[in-house]
Amino acid sequence: MTKVIIIGSGNVATHLIKAFYKSSKVQVIQLFNRSATSTEGIPVTNSYDELLNADLYIIAVSDDSISEVSHKLPFKGRLVVHTSGSVALDELAPENRRGVFYPLQSFSRNKDISFAGIPLCIEAGNDEDRKLLEYVAHSISRKVYRVNSEQRRSLHLAAVFVNNFVNHLYAIGNDICKKNDLSFDLLKPLIAETAEKIENMSPAEAQTGPAKRHDETTVQKHLDQLNTYPTYKKIYETLTKSIQKH
Amino acid sequence: MTKVIIIGSGNVATHLIKAFYKSSKVQVIQLFNRSATSTEGIPVTNSYDELLNADLYIIAVSDDSISEVSHKLPFKGRLVVHTSGSVALDELAPENRRGVFYPLQSFSRNKDISFAGIPLCIEAGNDEDRKLLEYVAHSISRKVYRVNSEQRRSLHLAAVFVNNFVNHLYAIGNDICKKNDLSFDLLKPLIAETAEKIENMSPAEAQTGPAKRHDETTVQKHLDQLNTYPTYKKIYETLTKSIQKH
């Protein structure tokens, strides 16, 4: 069994612990978090000096704390990875062998999710470490990709567009419904279908709507409807222009 | 059996014909389209004078042609509806009883979709017609809503945000992947999860990301990455501001 220690207690840490708990190839032998809270009965510590010997240390803490935590580890030459989309490999302390183990998904504390379909983006400083990370990744997911720091930075940016920004457009749809005494439920089948369509069609092929059709009459009607929402009007104009340029 | 005639040959017409074909309460007795192309063996005509007597005429043509088609109908006092989200009820010729039968979904010619879950937005000029439209709507869908012209206009606008604009953000995600030799498949589980989350959570609760966290360091990094894509940079700035204002 490959021995892993997970450092952190956020959403990624929690979901990783649950996923590895079901794996027969990887064992989480210890957790590290400030409040020394155990999960699944795994031994826990909040003292760096009590960290056990393991094949892999996964730092799953907020982006801002990754470097600091990596510098506090009281050992050298071991394999230490972080799980962030936007932090470079070399922000980890150089005393240890470094890597990245980035699950490309949005985790919520109270929503279970199967790791099997989550893309795991792997980066390592040498072939042997990369193989170990791939082995560990495959123990919980079918989708393992080699992604370097530069690519990962781009992926993280792309994820902001298709997750954070898309969700904000849902929020705008919700606002428009509320203002007009309409249930947001009316929009949910359309939201589901829009997301489903790009499983088998490129987003460019799937594009429809007044902007794409250059239907200026409808665009103008919509802009007039948005006169009392200047921020949403700006978004409408910016996205319409971008669709027409695409 | 309630007798219906469908006018038009686009995506909405095609999907409606298929849906009614399975219904035991509603029968499509005739189709009207310019090329006189039959579907499901239903009698077809391309001459207004040959239109049969029916309980309901559904005009499923492009927004621009609805008024014109409604004026060409050679009869009076019958129930005539259109299927558009953005056309008002009174754009239909006043010689007939008027209504709207708006399926809130995005239809693709080659992608089958079950009507059962599609919200049907109904509007009519009087109670009796509204009841007939609700009866017809319930014969193909579980989700029937009374929506007036003003509300429908707003719904159509909201749909542009959660469908057309969301799809464009997918296209941007795809572009960023391509430029960095990454498969768009990497983003698909995140896209699916983002859409699924709002089934049981409001979009405001589901919002995450650097904009929401006011993580200005990451926002600035992302803007720098977008220096060579001025249009996407503008979108990033506009949506980030809107999330922070929300």
Coordinates of C-alpha atoms in Angstrom, one line a residue, chain B residues 16-109:
Chain B
L16 CA -43.7 19.5 -31.3
I17 CA -45.0 17.1 -34.0
K18 CA -43.0 14.3 -32.5
A19 CA -44.2 15.0 -29.0
F20 CA -47.9 15.2 -30.0
Y21 CA -47.5 12.1 -32.1
K22 CA -47.1 10.1 -28.8
S23 CA -50.0 11.9 -27.1
S24 CA -53.4 10.1 -26.8
K25 CA -55.3 13.3 -26.2
V26 CA -54.1 15.5 -29.0
Q27 CA -54.0 14.7 -32.7
V28 CA -52.0 16.7 -35.2
I29 CA -54.4 16.4 -38.2
Q30 CA -52.4 18.5 -40.7
L31 CA -49.1 20.2 -41.2
F32 CA -48.4 23.3 -43.2
N33 CA -45.0 24.2 -44.6
R34 CA -43.6 25.7 -47.8
S35 CA -42.1 22.5 -49.1
A36 CA -45.1 20.4 -48.2
T37 CA -42.9 17.9 -46.4
S38 CA -44.8 15.4 -44.3
T39 CA -43.6 14.0 -40.9
E40 CA -44.9 10.9 -39.2
G41 CA -47.3 10.4 -42.2
I42 CA -49.4 13.4 -41.2
P43 CA -51.2 15.1 -44.1
V44 CA -49.4 18.2 -45.3
T45 CA -50.2 21.3 -47.4
N46 CA -48.5 24.4 -48.5
S47 CA -51.6 26.3 -49.5
Y48 CA -53.4 28.4 -46.9
D49 CA -56.8 27.6 -48.6
E50 CA -56.4 23.9 -47.9
L51 CA -56.1 24.3 -44.1
L52 CA -58.5 22.1 -42.4
N53 CA -60.8 23.0 -39.5
A54 CA -59.0 22.4 -36.1
D55 CA -59.3 23.3 -32.4
L56 CA -55.9 24.9 -32.4
Y57 CA -53.4 26.3 -35.0
I58 CA -49.8 26.5 -33.8
I59 CA -47.6 28.9 -35.7
A60 CA -44.0 27.6 -35.1
V61 CA -42.1 29.8 -37.6
S62 CA -39.2 32.4 -37.1
D63 CA -40.1 35.4 -35.0
D64 CA -40.0 37.7 -38.0
S65 CA -42.6 35.7 -39.9
I66 CA -45.2 35.1 -37.2
S67 CA -47.3 38.2 -37.8
E68 CA -47.3 37.7 -41.6
V69 CA -48.3 34.1 -41.4
S70 CA -51.1 34.9 -38.9
H71 CA -52.5 37.5 -41.3
K72 CA -52.6 35.0 -44.2
L73 CA -54.8 32.5 -42.4
P74 CA -58.1 32.5 -44.4
F75 CA -60.5 32.1 -41.4
K76 CA -61.7 34.0 -38.4
G77 CA -62.5 33.4 -34.7
R78 CA -60.4 30.3 -34.4
L79 CA -57.6 29.7 -31.8
V80 CA -54.2 30.6 -33.2
V81 CA -51.0 30.6 -31.1
H82 CA -47.3 31.2 -31.7
T83 CA -44.4 29.5 -29.9
S84 CA -42.0 32.5 -29.5
G85 CA -40.4 33.8 -26.4
S86 CA -40.0 37.3 -27.6
V87 CA -43.1 38.1 -29.7
A88 CA -46.1 39.6 -27.9
L89 CA -49.5 38.0 -28.1
D90 CA -51.0 41.0 -29.9
E91 CA -48.6 40.7 -32.8
L92 CA -50.9 37.9 -34.0
A93 CA -53.7 39.0 -36.4
P94 CA -56.7 40.0 -34.4
E95 CA -59.2 38.2 -36.6
N96 CA -58.6 35.0 -34.7
R97 CA -58.5 34.2 -30.9
R98 CA -54.9 34.6 -29.9
G99 CA -52.5 32.8 -27.6
V100 CA -49.0 31.7 -26.9
F101 CA -47.5 28.3 -26.5
Y102 CA -43.8 28.9 -25.7
P103 CA -41.6 25.9 -24.9
L104 CA -38.7 27.2 -22.9
Q105 CA -35.9 25.0 -24.2
S106 CA -33.2 25.1 -26.8
F107 CA -33.9 22.7 -29.6
S108 CA -31.3 21.2 -32.0
R109 CA -32.4 19.4 -35.2

